Coordinates of C-alpha atoms in Angstrom, one line a residue:
Chain S
M1 CA -58.6 -152.1 -76.9
K2 CA -59.8 -149.7 -73.8
L3 CA -57.0 -148.3 -71.7
L4 CA -56.7 -146.4 -68.3
S5 CA -53.9 -143.7 -68.3
V6 CA -52.7 -143.2 -64.8
E7 CA -50.4 -139.8 -65.3
D8 CA -50.3 -136.8 -63.1
N9 CA -49.5 -134.5 -66.1
A10 CA -52.8 -134.5 -68.4
A11 CA -51.0 -132.9 -71.2
L12 CA -49.0 -135.7 -71.5
T13 CA -51.9 -138.1 -71.5
T14 CA -54.3 -136.0 -74.1
T15 CA -51.2 -136.3 -76.2
I16 CA -51.3 -140.0 -75.6
T17 CA -55.0 -140.1 -76.3
T18 CA -55.0 -138.4 -79.6
Y19 CA -52.0 -140.5 -81.1
L20 CA -53.6 -143.7 -79.9
G21 CA -57.2 -142.4 -81.3
R22 CA -56.5 -142.9 -84.5
S23 CA -55.6 -146.8 -84.0
G24 CA -59.0 -147.2 -82.8
F25 CA -57.3 -147.3 -78.8
V26 CA -60.0 -145.8 -76.1
C27 CA -58.0 -144.0 -73.6
E28 CA -59.6 -142.7 -70.4
Q29 CA -57.5 -140.8 -68.2
V30 CA -56.9 -139.9 -64.6
T31 CA -54.1 -138.1 -62.7
D32 CA -53.8 -139.5 -59.0
L33 CA -54.0 -143.1 -57.4
N34 CA -57.8 -142.6 -55.8
Q35 CA -59.4 -141.8 -58.9
A36 CA -57.4 -144.9 -60.8
L37 CA -59.1 -146.9 -57.8
E38 CA -62.3 -145.4 -58.7
K39 CA -62.2 -146.0 -62.0
L40 CA -60.8 -149.6 -61.9
Y41 CA -63.7 -150.9 -59.5
G42 CA -66.2 -149.5 -61.9
F43 CA -65.0 -150.5 -64.9
S44 CA -62.5 -153.1 -66.5
Y45 CA -59.6 -152.2 -69.0
D46 CA -57.3 -153.8 -71.1
I47 CA -54.2 -152.1 -70.2
V48 CA -53.2 -149.5 -67.3
L49 CA -51.0 -146.9 -68.2
L50 CA -49.2 -146.3 -65.4
D51 CA -46.7 -143.5 -64.0
L52 CA -44.6 -144.0 -61.1
T53 CA -44.6 -140.5 -59.5
L54 CA -47.8 -139.2 -58.8
S55 CA -49.1 -136.8 -56.2
D56 CA -50.9 -139.0 -53.6
G57 CA -48.2 -141.8 -53.9
D58 CA -46.1 -144.2 -55.6
G59 CA -47.3 -146.0 -58.8
L60 CA -45.6 -149.1 -57.6
T61 CA -48.5 -150.0 -54.6
L62 CA -51.6 -149.7 -57.7
L63 CA -49.5 -152.4 -59.6
E64 CA -49.6 -154.4 -56.4
Q65 CA -53.1 -153.9 -56.0
L66 CA -53.6 -154.5 -60.3
K67 CA -51.8 -157.7 -59.8
S68 CA -53.8 -158.9 -56.7
K69 CA -57.1 -157.6 -57.7
W70 CA -57.1 -157.1 -61.7
S71 CA -55.0 -159.8 -62.7
A72 CA -56.1 -159.3 -66.3
T73 CA -55.4 -156.1 -67.0
G74 CA -52.0 -155.3 -68.7
V75 CA -49.5 -152.6 -67.1
L76 CA -47.5 -150.9 -68.9
I77 CA -45.2 -148.5 -66.5
M78 CA -44.3 -145.2 -67.9
S79 CA -41.5 -143.0 -66.0
A80 CA -39.0 -140.5 -66.2
K81 CA -36.8 -142.5 -63.6
N82 CA -34.9 -144.3 -65.8
A83 CA -32.9 -146.0 -62.4
L84 CA -32.2 -149.5 -63.6
D85 CA -33.4 -150.5 -60.2
D86 CA -36.7 -149.0 -60.7
R87 CA -37.2 -150.5 -63.8
L88 CA -36.2 -154.0 -62.8
K89 CA -38.7 -153.5 -59.6
G90 CA -41.3 -152.9 -61.7
L91 CA -41.1 -155.9 -63.8
D92 CA -40.5 -157.8 -60.9
M93 CA -43.6 -156.9 -59.5
G94 CA -45.4 -158.1 -62.4
A95 CA -45.6 -155.1 -65.0
D96 CA -45.7 -156.2 -68.4
D97 CA -43.6 -153.7 -69.7
Y98 CA -41.5 -150.3 -69.0
L99 CA -41.0 -147.3 -70.9
S100 CA -39.3 -144.6 -70.1
K101 CA -40.3 -140.9 -70.8
P102 CA -39.2 -139.3 -73.2
F103 CA -40.5 -142.4 -76.0
H104 CA -41.9 -142.5 -79.3
M105 CA -45.3 -142.6 -80.0
A106 CA -44.9 -146.0 -82.2
E107 CA -43.1 -147.3 -79.6
L108 CA -45.8 -147.0 -77.0
N109 CA -48.3 -147.9 -79.8
S110 CA -46.0 -151.2 -80.5
R111 CA -45.6 -152.1 -77.0
L112 CA -49.2 -151.9 -75.9
K113 CA -49.9 -153.9 -79.2
A114 CA -47.5 -156.7 -77.8
I115 CA -49.3 -156.8 -74.6
Y116 CA -52.7 -156.9 -75.7
R117 CA -51.7 -159.9 -78.4
R118 CA -49.8 -161.8 -75.1
R119 CA -52.5 -161.4 -72.7
H120 CA -55.8 -161.5 -74.8
Q121 CA -54.7 -163.1 -77.4
K122 CA -52.9 -165.5 -76.1
G123 CA -50.3 -164.4 -78.5
A124 CA -51.4 -166.6 -81.3
V125 CA -52.8 -164.4 -83.5
N126 CA -50.8 -163.3 -86.3
L127 CA -50.2 -159.8 -88.1
I128 CA -51.4 -159.9 -91.4
F129 CA -50.8 -156.9 -94.2
K130 CA -51.8 -157.8 -97.4
E131 CA -50.3 -160.5 -98.3
I132 CA -47.5 -160.4 -95.9
M133 CA -47.9 -162.2 -92.6
I134 CA -45.7 -162.3 -89.7
Q135 CA -46.5 -165.5 -86.6
V136 CA -45.1 -163.3 -84.0
E137 CA -44.7 -166.8 -81.6
A138 CA -42.5 -168.4 -84.2
K139 CA -40.9 -165.3 -85.5
E140 CA -41.4 -165.8 -89.2
V141 CA -42.6 -164.5 -92.1
E142 CA -44.7 -165.6 -95.1
L143 CA -45.3 -164.0 -98.1
N144 CA -47.8 -166.0 -100.3
N145 CA -47.0 -169.0 -98.4
I146 CA -43.4 -168.3 -98.9
V147 CA -41.1 -168.0 -96.0
L148 CA -39.2 -165.1 -95.8
D149 CA -35.2 -165.3 -94.7
L150 CA -34.8 -162.3 -92.4
T151 CA -32.2 -161.5 -89.8
K152 CA -33.2 -160.8 -86.6
K153 CA -33.3 -157.1 -87.1
E154 CA -35.3 -157.4 -90.3
F155 CA -38.1 -159.1 -88.6
E156 CA -38.0 -156.7 -85.8
L157 CA -38.6 -154.0 -88.6
L158 CA -40.8 -155.1 -90.6
R159 CA -43.2 -155.8 -87.4
Y160 CA -42.6 -152.1 -86.5
F161 CA -44.2 -151.2 -89.8
M162 CA -46.7 -153.7 -89.8
V163 CA -48.1 -152.9 -85.8
N164 CA -47.5 -149.1 -87.1
K165 CA -49.2 -149.1 -90.4
N166 CA -50.3 -146.3 -92.2
R167 CA -48.2 -143.8 -89.7
L168 CA -45.0 -142.1 -90.3
L169 CA -42.1 -143.4 -88.6
T170 CA -39.0 -141.4 -88.5
K171 CA -35.5 -142.6 -88.8
Q172 CA -35.0 -141.5 -85.6
A173 CA -38.1 -143.6 -83.7
I174 CA -36.9 -146.9 -86.0
A175 CA -33.3 -146.5 -84.7
E176 CA -34.2 -146.2 -81.1
H177 CA -36.5 -149.3 -81.4
L178 CA -33.7 -151.6 -83.2
W179 CA -31.1 -150.3 -80.9
G180 CA -32.2 -148.6 -78.1
D181 CA -29.9 -145.8 -76.8
Y182 CA -26.7 -146.9 -77.2
M183 CA -26.3 -146.2 -81.0
D184 CA -25.3 -143.0 -82.3
M185 CA -27.8 -141.0 -83.9
V186 CA -26.0 -139.9 -87.1
D187 CA -24.6 -143.5 -87.9
S188 CA -27.5 -145.5 -86.9
F189 CA -29.9 -143.6 -89.7
D190 CA -27.5 -145.1 -92.2
F191 CA -28.1 -148.2 -90.5
V192 CA -31.6 -147.9 -90.7
Y193 CA -31.6 -146.9 -94.5
Q194 CA -29.3 -150.5 -94.9
H195 CA -31.9 -152.0 -93.4
I196 CA -35.1 -150.8 -95.2
K197 CA -33.2 -151.5 -98.5
N198 CA -32.9 -154.9 -98.0
L199 CA -36.0 -155.6 -96.7
R200 CA -37.8 -154.2 -99.7
K201 CA -35.4 -156.2 -101.7
K202 CA -36.3 -159.4 -99.8
I203 CA -40.1 -158.5 -100.0
K204 CA -39.9 -157.9 -103.5
D205 CA -37.9 -160.7 -104.6
A206 CA -40.5 -163.3 -102.7
G207 CA -43.2 -161.5 -105.0
G208 CA -44.3 -159.1 -102.8
Q209 CA -45.6 -155.4 -103.6
D210 CA -43.6 -152.6 -102.0
Y211 CA -45.8 -151.1 -99.2
I212 CA -42.6 -149.4 -97.1
S213 CA -42.7 -145.7 -98.9
T214 CA -40.1 -143.1 -98.4
V215 CA -41.4 -139.8 -97.0
Y216 CA -39.2 -137.2 -98.2
G217 CA -36.9 -135.7 -95.1
G218 CA -39.2 -137.2 -93.2
G219 CA -39.0 -141.1 -92.9
Y220 CA -40.6 -144.2 -93.8
K221 CA -44.5 -145.4 -93.7
M222 CA -46.0 -148.5 -94.5
M223 CA -49.3 -147.9 -96.9
E224 CA -52.0 -149.9 -98.7
S225 CA -51.4 -148.9 -102.2
Chain W
M1 CA 2.9 -133.7 -34.1
N2 CA 0.1 -132.7 -32.5
L3 CA -0.8 -129.0 -31.3
I4 CA 0.3 -129.3 -27.9
S5 CA 3.7 -130.8 -28.2
R6 CA 4.1 -128.2 -30.8
F7 CA 3.5 -125.4 -28.4
T8 CA 5.5 -127.1 -25.7
L9 CA 8.2 -127.5 -27.7
A10 CA 8.5 -123.6 -28.8
F11 CA 8.2 -122.6 -25.2
L12 CA 10.8 -124.8 -24.0
L13 CA 12.7 -123.4 -26.5
V14 CA 12.4 -120.0 -25.6
A15 CA 12.7 -120.8 -22.0
A16 CA 16.2 -122.1 -22.7
V17 CA 17.1 -119.1 -24.5
V18 CA 15.5 -117.1 -21.5
F19 CA 17.4 -119.2 -18.7
V20 CA 21.0 -118.9 -20.8
G21 CA 20.5 -114.8 -21.0
G22 CA 19.1 -115.2 -17.5
G23 CA 22.4 -116.9 -16.2
F24 CA 24.5 -114.7 -17.8
I25 CA 23.1 -111.5 -16.8
S26 CA 22.9 -113.1 -13.2
Y27 CA 26.7 -114.0 -13.5
Q28 CA 27.4 -110.3 -14.4
V29 CA 25.0 -108.6 -12.2
V30 CA 26.6 -110.8 -8.9
K31 CA 30.1 -110.5 -9.9
K32 CA 29.9 -106.9 -10.3
E33 CA 28.1 -106.6 -6.9
I34 CA 31.0 -108.8 -5.2
Q35 CA 33.7 -106.9 -7.2
S36 CA 32.1 -103.8 -5.7
E37 CA 32.2 -105.4 -1.9
E38 CA 35.5 -106.5 -2.1
K39 CA 36.6 -102.9 -3.1
R40 CA 35.0 -101.2 -0.3
F41 CA 36.0 -104.0 1.8
L42 CA 39.6 -103.4 0.8
K43 CA 39.4 -99.6 1.4
S44 CA 38.5 -100.2 4.9
R45 CA 41.3 -102.5 5.2
Y46 CA 43.4 -100.1 3.7
K47 CA 42.3 -97.4 5.8
R48 CA 43.0 -99.3 9.0
L49 CA 46.5 -100.1 7.8
I50 CA 47.5 -96.5 7.2
K51 CA 46.4 -95.4 11.0
Y52 CA 48.4 -98.6 12.3
L53 CA 51.2 -97.6 10.2
E54 CA 50.9 -93.6 11.6
M55 CA 50.7 -95.0 14.8
R56 CA 53.5 -97.7 15.0
P57 CA 56.0 -97.5 12.0
P58 CA 57.4 -100.6 11.3
V59 CA 60.7 -101.0 11.0
D60 CA 60.7 -103.6 8.2
G61 CA 58.0 -105.1 5.3
F62 CA 55.7 -107.6 6.3
V63 CA 53.9 -110.0 4.5
R64 CA 50.2 -111.3 6.8
N65 CA 47.1 -111.5 6.4
K66 CA 46.7 -110.5 2.7
T67 CA 48.4 -107.8 3.0
I68 CA 52.0 -107.1 1.4
L69 CA 53.8 -103.9 2.7
E70 CA 57.2 -102.9 1.7
L71 CA 59.7 -100.0 2.6
V72 CA 60.7 -97.9 0.2
F73 CA 63.4 -96.2 -0.4
G74 CA 64.8 -93.6 -2.9
E75 CA 62.9 -91.6 -5.5
T76 CA 59.8 -93.2 -5.8
A77 CA 56.7 -91.5 -7.2
L78 CA 53.5 -91.9 -4.8
Y79 CA 50.3 -93.2 -6.2
G80 CA 47.2 -94.9 -5.2
P81 CA 45.5 -96.8 -3.6
I82 CA 44.4 -98.0 -7.3
F83 CA 42.4 -101.4 -7.8
S84 CA 43.7 -103.8 -10.6
D85 CA 42.7 -108.1 -11.2
T86 CA 45.5 -110.4 -10.3
L87 CA 46.1 -114.2 -9.9
I88 CA 46.9 -114.8 -6.8
Q89 CA 47.2 -118.6 -5.7
N90 CA 44.3 -119.7 -3.2
E91 CA 45.7 -120.3 -0.1
H92 CA 43.8 -123.6 0.7
F93 CA 43.6 -125.4 -2.7
G94 CA 46.8 -123.7 -4.3
K95 CA 45.2 -122.7 -7.7
M96 CA 45.5 -119.4 -9.5
E97 CA 42.5 -117.7 -9.2
N98 CA 41.3 -114.0 -10.4
Q99 CA 41.4 -111.3 -7.9
I100 CA 41.2 -108.0 -7.0
K101 CA 44.5 -106.4 -5.8
L102 CA 44.7 -102.8 -4.3
E103 CA 48.1 -101.2 -4.9
S104 CA 49.7 -97.5 -3.5
V105 CA 52.7 -96.1 -2.8
V106 CA 52.2 -93.5 0.1
E107 CA 54.2 -91.6 2.8
I108 CA 53.7 -91.7 6.7
A109 CA 55.9 -89.4 8.8
G110 CA 58.7 -89.5 5.9
Q111 CA 58.8 -93.0 5.2
R112 CA 57.4 -94.2 2.1
Y113 CA 55.5 -97.7 1.9
H114 CA 54.5 -99.9 -1.2
I115 CA 51.4 -101.7 0.0
I116 CA 49.6 -104.6 -1.7
Q117 CA 46.2 -105.8 -0.5
F118 CA 44.0 -108.4 -1.9
D119 CA 41.2 -110.5 -0.5
L120 CA 39.3 -113.4 -1.3
I121 CA 35.6 -113.6 -0.6
V122 CA 34.6 -116.2 -3.7
E123 CA 35.8 -117.1 -6.6
S124 CA 33.9 -115.8 -10.2
D125 CA 33.8 -119.3 -11.5
D126 CA 32.1 -120.5 -8.3
I127 CA 29.7 -118.0 -9.0
I128 CA 28.7 -119.1 -12.7
K129 CA 28.7 -122.8 -11.0
S130 CA 26.5 -121.7 -8.9
V131 CA 24.4 -119.7 -10.8
T132 CA 24.3 -122.5 -13.7
K133 CA 23.1 -125.1 -11.2
S134 CA 20.5 -122.9 -9.8
M135 CA 19.0 -122.0 -13.5
L136 CA 19.2 -125.5 -14.2
I137 CA 17.4 -127.2 -11.6
T138 CA 14.8 -124.3 -12.0
F139 CA 14.9 -125.2 -15.5
L140 CA 14.3 -128.9 -15.2
I141 CA 11.6 -128.1 -12.8
L142 CA 10.2 -126.1 -15.3
L143 CA 10.4 -129.0 -18.0
F144 CA 8.9 -131.4 -15.9
S145 CA 5.8 -129.3 -15.1
T146 CA 5.4 -128.2 -18.5
A147 CA 5.7 -132.0 -19.6
L148 CA 2.9 -132.5 -17.0
I149 CA 0.7 -129.8 -18.1
A150 CA 0.9 -130.9 -21.6
L151 CA -0.1 -134.3 -21.2
F152 CA -2.6 -133.2 -18.9
I153 CA -4.4 -130.4 -21.1
P154 CA -5.5 -132.6 -24.3
Y155 CA -6.7 -135.1 -21.8
Y156 CA -9.0 -132.9 -19.8
L157 CA -8.9 -129.4 -21.0
L158 CA -8.9 -130.3 -24.6
A159 CA -11.2 -133.4 -24.4
P160 CA -14.2 -131.4 -26.1
F161 CA -12.2 -130.6 -28.7
R162 CA -11.4 -134.5 -29.4
I163 CA -14.8 -135.0 -29.1
L164 CA -15.7 -132.8 -31.5
L165 CA -12.6 -133.8 -33.8
T166 CA -14.2 -137.2 -34.2
N167 CA -17.7 -136.3 -34.3
I168 CA -16.4 -134.4 -37.9
Q169 CA -14.6 -137.2 -38.9
N170 CA -18.0 -139.4 -38.9
F171 CA -19.8 -136.9 -40.3
S172 CA -21.6 -138.0 -43.8
I173 CA -23.3 -135.7 -46.0
T174 CA -25.7 -138.3 -47.1
Q175 CA -26.8 -138.9 -43.2
K176 CA -29.1 -136.7 -42.7
E177 CA -28.1 -135.6 -39.2
P178 CA -26.2 -132.6 -38.4
I179 CA -23.0 -132.8 -35.8
Q180 CA -23.8 -133.2 -32.2
F181 CA -21.9 -131.8 -29.5
T182 CA -21.7 -131.3 -25.7
I183 CA -21.7 -128.3 -23.8
S184 CA -18.4 -127.0 -22.5
R185 CA -17.6 -124.7 -19.9
V186 CA -15.0 -122.7 -22.4
K187 CA -16.8 -120.5 -24.1
E188 CA -14.3 -121.0 -27.7
F189 CA -15.4 -124.9 -27.9
N190 CA -19.1 -123.7 -27.5
K191 CA -18.6 -121.0 -30.7
I192 CA -17.0 -123.9 -32.6
N193 CA -19.5 -126.5 -31.7
H194 CA -22.2 -124.0 -32.5
F195 CA -20.8 -122.9 -35.7
L196 CA -20.6 -126.7 -36.7
L197 CA -23.8 -127.3 -36.3
E198 CA -25.1 -124.5 -38.2
M199 CA -23.0 -124.8 -40.9
T200 CA -23.5 -128.9 -41.1
S201 CA -27.2 -128.2 -41.1
K202 CA -26.5 -125.9 -43.6
I203 CA -24.5 -128.3 -45.9
I204 CA -27.3 -131.0 -45.2
S205 CA -29.9 -128.7 -46.3
D206 CA -28.0 -127.7 -49.4
Y207 CA -27.6 -131.2 -50.5
Q208 CA -31.0 -132.3 -49.9
L209 CA -31.7 -129.3 -52.0
L210 CA -29.4 -129.8 -54.7
K211 CA -30.3 -133.9 -54.5
E212 CA -34.1 -132.9 -54.8
F213 CA -33.3 -130.6 -57.6
T214 CA -31.8 -132.9 -59.7
E215 CA -34.2 -135.5 -59.2
N216 CA -36.8 -133.1 -60.0
S217 CA -35.5 -131.6 -63.1
S218 CA -34.2 -135.3 -64.1
H219 CA -38.0 -136.5 -64.0
E220 CA -39.9 -133.1 -64.3
F221 CA -37.7 -132.4 -68.0
Q222 CA -38.5 -135.8 -69.3
T223 CA -42.2 -135.5 -68.8
L224 CA -42.3 -132.4 -70.3
I225 CA -40.3 -133.5 -72.9
A226 CA -42.5 -136.7 -73.7
I227 CA -45.2 -134.2 -74.3
I228 CA -43.5 -132.1 -76.9
Q229 CA -42.2 -135.5 -78.4
G230 CA -45.9 -136.6 -78.9
K231 CA -47.4 -133.4 -79.8
L232 CA -44.4 -133.3 -82.7
E233 CA -45.3 -137.0 -83.6
N234 CA -49.2 -136.0 -83.7
M235 CA -48.1 -133.0 -85.8
L236 CA -46.0 -135.6 -88.3
E237 CA -48.8 -137.8 -88.7
E238 CA -51.0 -134.6 -90.5
N239 CA -51.3 -135.3 -94.2
N240 CA -50.8 -132.0 -95.7
L241 CA -47.4 -130.6 -94.7
S242 CA -45.2 -128.8 -96.6
Q243 CA -42.0 -130.4 -97.1
S244 CA -40.0 -127.7 -95.1
Q245 CA -42.5 -127.8 -92.0
M246 CA -41.8 -131.6 -92.1
N247 CA -37.8 -131.2 -91.9
S248 CA -38.6 -128.5 -89.1
L249 CA -40.7 -131.1 -87.1
I250 CA -37.9 -134.0 -87.7
E251 CA -35.2 -131.4 -86.7
M252 CA -37.1 -130.5 -83.6
Q253 CA -37.4 -133.9 -82.9
S254 CA -33.6 -134.9 -82.8
T255 CA -33.0 -131.5 -81.1
L256 CA -35.4 -132.5 -78.3
S257 CA -33.6 -136.1 -78.0
R258 CA -30.5 -134.6 -77.6
L259 CA -32.3 -132.7 -74.7
S260 CA -33.4 -135.0 -73.3
K261 CA -30.1 -137.5 -73.0
M262 CA -27.9 -134.5 -72.2
N263 CA -30.4 -134.0 -69.1
T264 CA -30.0 -137.8 -68.5
S265 CA -26.4 -137.4 -68.5
L266 CA -26.3 -134.5 -66.7
S267 CA -28.3 -135.5 -63.7
L268 CA -26.3 -138.8 -63.7
L269 CA -22.9 -136.3 -63.7
T270 CA -24.4 -134.6 -60.6
K271 CA -25.7 -138.0 -58.7
I272 CA -22.1 -139.5 -59.0
E273 CA -20.8 -136.2 -57.5
N274 CA -23.6 -136.4 -54.9
H275 CA -22.2 -140.1 -53.8
E276 CA -25.6 -141.4 -54.3
F277 CA -24.3 -144.4 -55.9
N278 CA -23.1 -146.6 -53.1
N279 CA -23.6 -150.2 -53.9
T280 CA -19.6 -151.3 -54.0
E281 CA -19.2 -154.7 -54.4
E282 CA -16.4 -156.9 -55.9
L283 CA -17.4 -157.4 -59.6
N284 CA -16.0 -159.7 -62.2
L285 CA -14.9 -157.3 -64.9
S286 CA -14.3 -160.2 -67.4
E287 CA -17.7 -161.1 -67.6
I288 CA -19.1 -157.7 -67.3
L289 CA -17.0 -156.9 -70.1
R290 CA -17.8 -160.4 -72.2
A291 CA -21.6 -159.4 -72.0
L292 CA -21.2 -156.0 -72.7
L293 CA -19.5 -156.7 -75.9
K294 CA -22.0 -159.2 -76.9
E295 CA -24.3 -156.1 -77.3
Y296 CA -21.9 -154.5 -79.5
E297 CA -21.3 -157.1 -82.0
E298 CA -24.1 -156.2 -84.4
L299 CA -22.7 -152.2 -84.8
L300 CA -19.2 -153.5 -84.8
I301 CA -20.2 -156.0 -87.8
L302 CA -22.0 -152.9 -89.4
K303 CA -19.0 -150.2 -88.8
K304 CA -16.8 -153.2 -90.1
I305 CA -14.4 -152.6 -87.1
N306 CA -12.5 -155.3 -86.5
L307 CA -12.0 -156.2 -82.6
S308 CA -9.6 -157.8 -81.0
L309 CA -10.2 -159.5 -77.4
D310 CA -7.0 -160.1 -74.9
L311 CA -9.0 -160.5 -71.6
A312 CA -7.9 -162.7 -68.5
K313 CA -10.3 -164.5 -66.6
D314 CA -12.2 -163.2 -63.4
I315 CA -10.2 -160.4 -63.2
E316 CA -12.3 -158.4 -60.3
I317 CA -12.9 -154.7 -59.9
S318 CA -14.7 -153.0 -57.1
G319 CA -17.5 -150.7 -57.4
D320 CA -21.3 -150.3 -57.9
R321 CA -22.6 -152.2 -60.7
V322 CA -24.4 -150.1 -62.4
L323 CA -21.8 -147.2 -62.3
V324 CA -18.9 -149.7 -63.5
Q325 CA -21.5 -150.8 -66.8
I326 CA -22.0 -147.1 -67.5
M327 CA -18.1 -146.7 -67.5
L328 CA -17.2 -149.6 -69.8
T329 CA -20.2 -148.9 -71.8
N330 CA -18.9 -145.0 -72.6
L331 CA -15.6 -146.2 -73.0
I332 CA -16.2 -149.3 -75.5
S333 CA -19.1 -146.8 -77.5
N334 CA -16.7 -144.1 -77.4
A335 CA -13.7 -146.3 -79.3
I336 CA -16.5 -147.1 -81.7
R337 CA -18.0 -143.8 -82.4
H338 CA -14.4 -142.0 -82.8
N339 CA -13.3 -145.0 -84.9
I340 CA -12.5 -144.8 -88.7
E341 CA -14.1 -146.9 -91.5
S342 CA -12.9 -150.8 -91.4
G343 CA -10.8 -149.4 -88.2
K344 CA -9.7 -151.8 -85.2
I345 CA -10.1 -152.0 -81.6
S346 CA -7.9 -153.9 -79.1
L347 CA -9.2 -154.6 -75.7
T348 CA -6.4 -156.0 -73.2
L349 CA -7.4 -157.1 -69.6
I350 CA -5.0 -157.9 -67.3
A351 CA -4.6 -157.7 -63.2
N352 CA -5.7 -154.5 -62.4
T353 CA -5.5 -152.4 -65.7
L354 CA -7.5 -152.4 -68.9
I355 CA -6.0 -151.1 -72.2
I356 CA -8.5 -150.0 -75.0
W357 CA -7.0 -148.9 -78.5
N358 CA -8.4 -147.8 -81.2
S359 CA -7.9 -146.5 -84.5
G360 CA -9.3 -143.0 -85.4
L361 CA -8.3 -139.7 -86.7
P362 CA -5.3 -137.5 -85.2
T363 CA -6.3 -134.7 -83.2
D364 CA -4.8 -131.1 -82.2
V365 CA -6.6 -131.2 -79.1
N366 CA -4.8 -132.4 -75.9
P367 CA -6.6 -136.0 -75.2
T368 CA -6.9 -135.0 -71.5
D369 CA -9.3 -132.1 -71.9
F370 CA -11.8 -135.0 -74.0
F371 CA -12.6 -135.6 -70.0
E372 CA -13.6 -132.3 -69.5
R373 CA -17.4 -131.3 -69.9
F374 CA -18.8 -130.8 -73.2
K375 CA -15.2 -130.8 -75.2
K376 CA -15.0 -132.6 -78.1
S377 CA -12.9 -133.0 -81.5
N378 CA -14.4 -130.8 -83.9
Q379 CA -15.2 -133.7 -86.5
Y380 CA -17.8 -135.3 -83.6
R381 CA -20.2 -132.2 -83.3
N382 CA -23.1 -134.7 -82.7
S383 CA -22.0 -136.4 -80.1
L384 CA -22.7 -134.7 -76.5
G385 CA -19.2 -134.6 -75.4
L386 CA -20.0 -135.9 -72.0
G387 CA -19.2 -139.6 -72.2
L388 CA -15.7 -139.1 -71.2
S389 CA -16.6 -136.6 -68.5
I390 CA -18.9 -139.5 -66.8
V391 CA -16.4 -141.8 -67.1
Q392 CA -14.1 -139.5 -65.2
K393 CA -16.1 -138.7 -62.6
I394 CA -16.6 -142.5 -61.8
V395 CA -13.1 -143.0 -61.8
E396 CA -12.6 -140.2 -59.4
N397 CA -15.3 -141.7 -57.2
Y398 CA -13.3 -145.2 -57.1
K399 CA -10.0 -143.7 -56.9
Y400 CA -9.4 -145.7 -60.1
N401 CA -6.7 -144.1 -62.6
I402 CA -7.5 -143.0 -66.3
S403 CA -5.1 -141.8 -69.0
Y404 CA -5.8 -140.9 -72.4
Q405 CA -3.2 -140.7 -75.2
V406 CA -3.3 -140.2 -78.8
K407 CA -0.3 -141.2 -80.9
D408 CA -0.9 -140.5 -84.5
D409 CA -4.0 -142.3 -85.6
R410 CA -3.8 -144.7 -82.4
H411 CA -6.2 -143.5 -79.6
I412 CA -5.2 -145.5 -76.0
L413 CA -7.0 -145.8 -73.1
K414 CA -5.6 -146.9 -70.0
L415 CA -7.9 -147.6 -66.9
N416 CA -6.1 -148.9 -63.9
F417 CA -8.5 -150.0 -60.8

C-alpha cells in the first residue's frame, strides 16, 4: 500500500512511517500543499493522509482537488481540530475518514486498512488469521467453518486484533477503539479484560487456538505460534 | 432618573433653601431700615412739636395728626423721648398693627407735657408679603429657565455623549471594530472618545490574541502529543523491553492521554468564555437526550446501572447544539462515573426542568464546589475535574440555572432552562 502524508510536522510523519513501515506500507511525506500537488501529478497513491492546517493553506482545498482529479485515491484527514464542524465538513467533502490528533498508531493502521479494503478490494476480501476468517462485509466470523456467535463489540475487538496482528495493543488503545472518548479509562480496562476473556472462550469453545497473548503490564498481542 | 434631572433637582433644592433664607434676610434688612427711618422721622416731628410748644403753649391737650398731647399736673418724673412697640388701630382698615411709638414727658415754660407720637409708613406684614412675592416670582422664573435648560442640554450639548452611549452599548467583542466616534467641540467628550477608542482597540486585540492562543495551543499541542504518542507506541513494539520499561511507557501513554484531554477541555472552556459558540437555535431536548442515552446503553449494562426515565415529549431548549450536547454528555457521564456498583440513575424531564439523580457515595465536599475547576471528591482521583466546570460555563452562557445537592447517597442535579 502506498501512502502520501501531507503534514507540516515532519517528526509526526516520520513516526507514522516507522510504525506503518512494519506493516509493509510505503509512505512518502510532504509538508505543504504545493509539494503535495507535485507528488500527486507525478505518482499515484492509494491513500493520502491529510492534515488540515498547513503552512500554505487549508487542507480542505487539497481534498477538493483530490476528489476531482484523483478520485481513486482514498483520503484520511488527521487533524488537531476536533471541532464537529470540521469533521462533518471533511466527511461531507468526500474524505474517507477523520482521525483527530492525538491518535493511537494501531487505530491509524486499522482505519487505513479499512479504507484500502473498501476502495481497492471492493470490501470483498476477507481477513484471515490462521483458522479464523472474518467476512468484513457480512460481519461474520468463521472458525473451521463454524460461525462464531460474537457480540458487536467482540467482533470489533477481534477485527482490531487481526488488522494489528503481531502488534502490541495497549488496554488504552483497545478501549479508545471500542468506546471512543466517552468511557472512563479506569472503568474501561475492566471491560476490555471482560471482552477479551469472553472472546478467548468463544474461540476456544469453537475449537480454535488462543492466539491472544497477554503482555504483562502492557496489553495484548495476537501472534501466530 | 437620568443625570440631568438629578442635577436639576439638586439645583432647585438648593435654590429653594437659598430663596427662603434670602427672603428672611431681606425682610430683616428692610424692616430694620424702615424702623430706623421711622425713628428719624418721629424725632424730627418731635423736635418740631417742641418748638411749637415753646412758641405757643397750648391750654389743653390734643390728639391730632398721629400725636397725643396731654398736660401733666403734679409731680411726674421727666423722661424720654423713648421708643417702644405698640399696637395701634389702622386709621383706614381698622386693623391692629405693630407700630413704633415715641413717648416722653417734658417741661416747657413750667408746664409738663406727656407726648406720644407714632407713625405708620408701611406695615411689616406687607413687607413680608412683598418680599415673599418677589422671591416666589424670581424662583418661578429660575425654575422655568432651569427646566428649559435641562431639556435643551441633553438634546444639544450632550448629543455626542448619547451617541457614545449607544456606541458602547452596540460594541461587541466578537466584531472586530473598535468604537467609532465623532469629533466634538467639547474637550472632555473628545478625551472620553479617544480613551474608549484606545481601550476598545486594546480589548479587541487582546481578545484576538487570546483566541489565537487557545486555537494554536489546542492545535499545536495536540500535534506534539501525537508525535510523543506515536514514538511511545513504536518503542512498545520493540521486543527486548524490560518489565519496568514497559510499565513506564504505558504510564507515559496514559498520562499523555490525560494531558491531551485536559488540553481539549481547557480550550473548550476558554472558547465558551470567549462566546465562540453563537449558533443559538431551538432544540428538541427530549430527542437529543434519547439519542444520547442510546450511546450509553452498553456502559450502563456493563456497570449494572439501573436507568429509569421520565421524559416529557418535545421539550425545547434554546442554545448551540454542540454546547447543549456537551452539557448533557457531561451530566450523564458524571452520573455514571460517580455511581456505585449496581446503582441507579433517574432522569426526569418536564417543562423547563431536567432532574438527574444518581446513587453514589456520600461526600464531605460541598456539592456546589464540584462546579469549580479541578475540584473533585477523593474517591475519583482519575477524573479530570473539568466536566462540571464546563457544564457550569455553558449554564452561565445561556443563563440557565443549575443546582447540585447531595442527600446521603443520593446526588441530585437540577437544571432549569
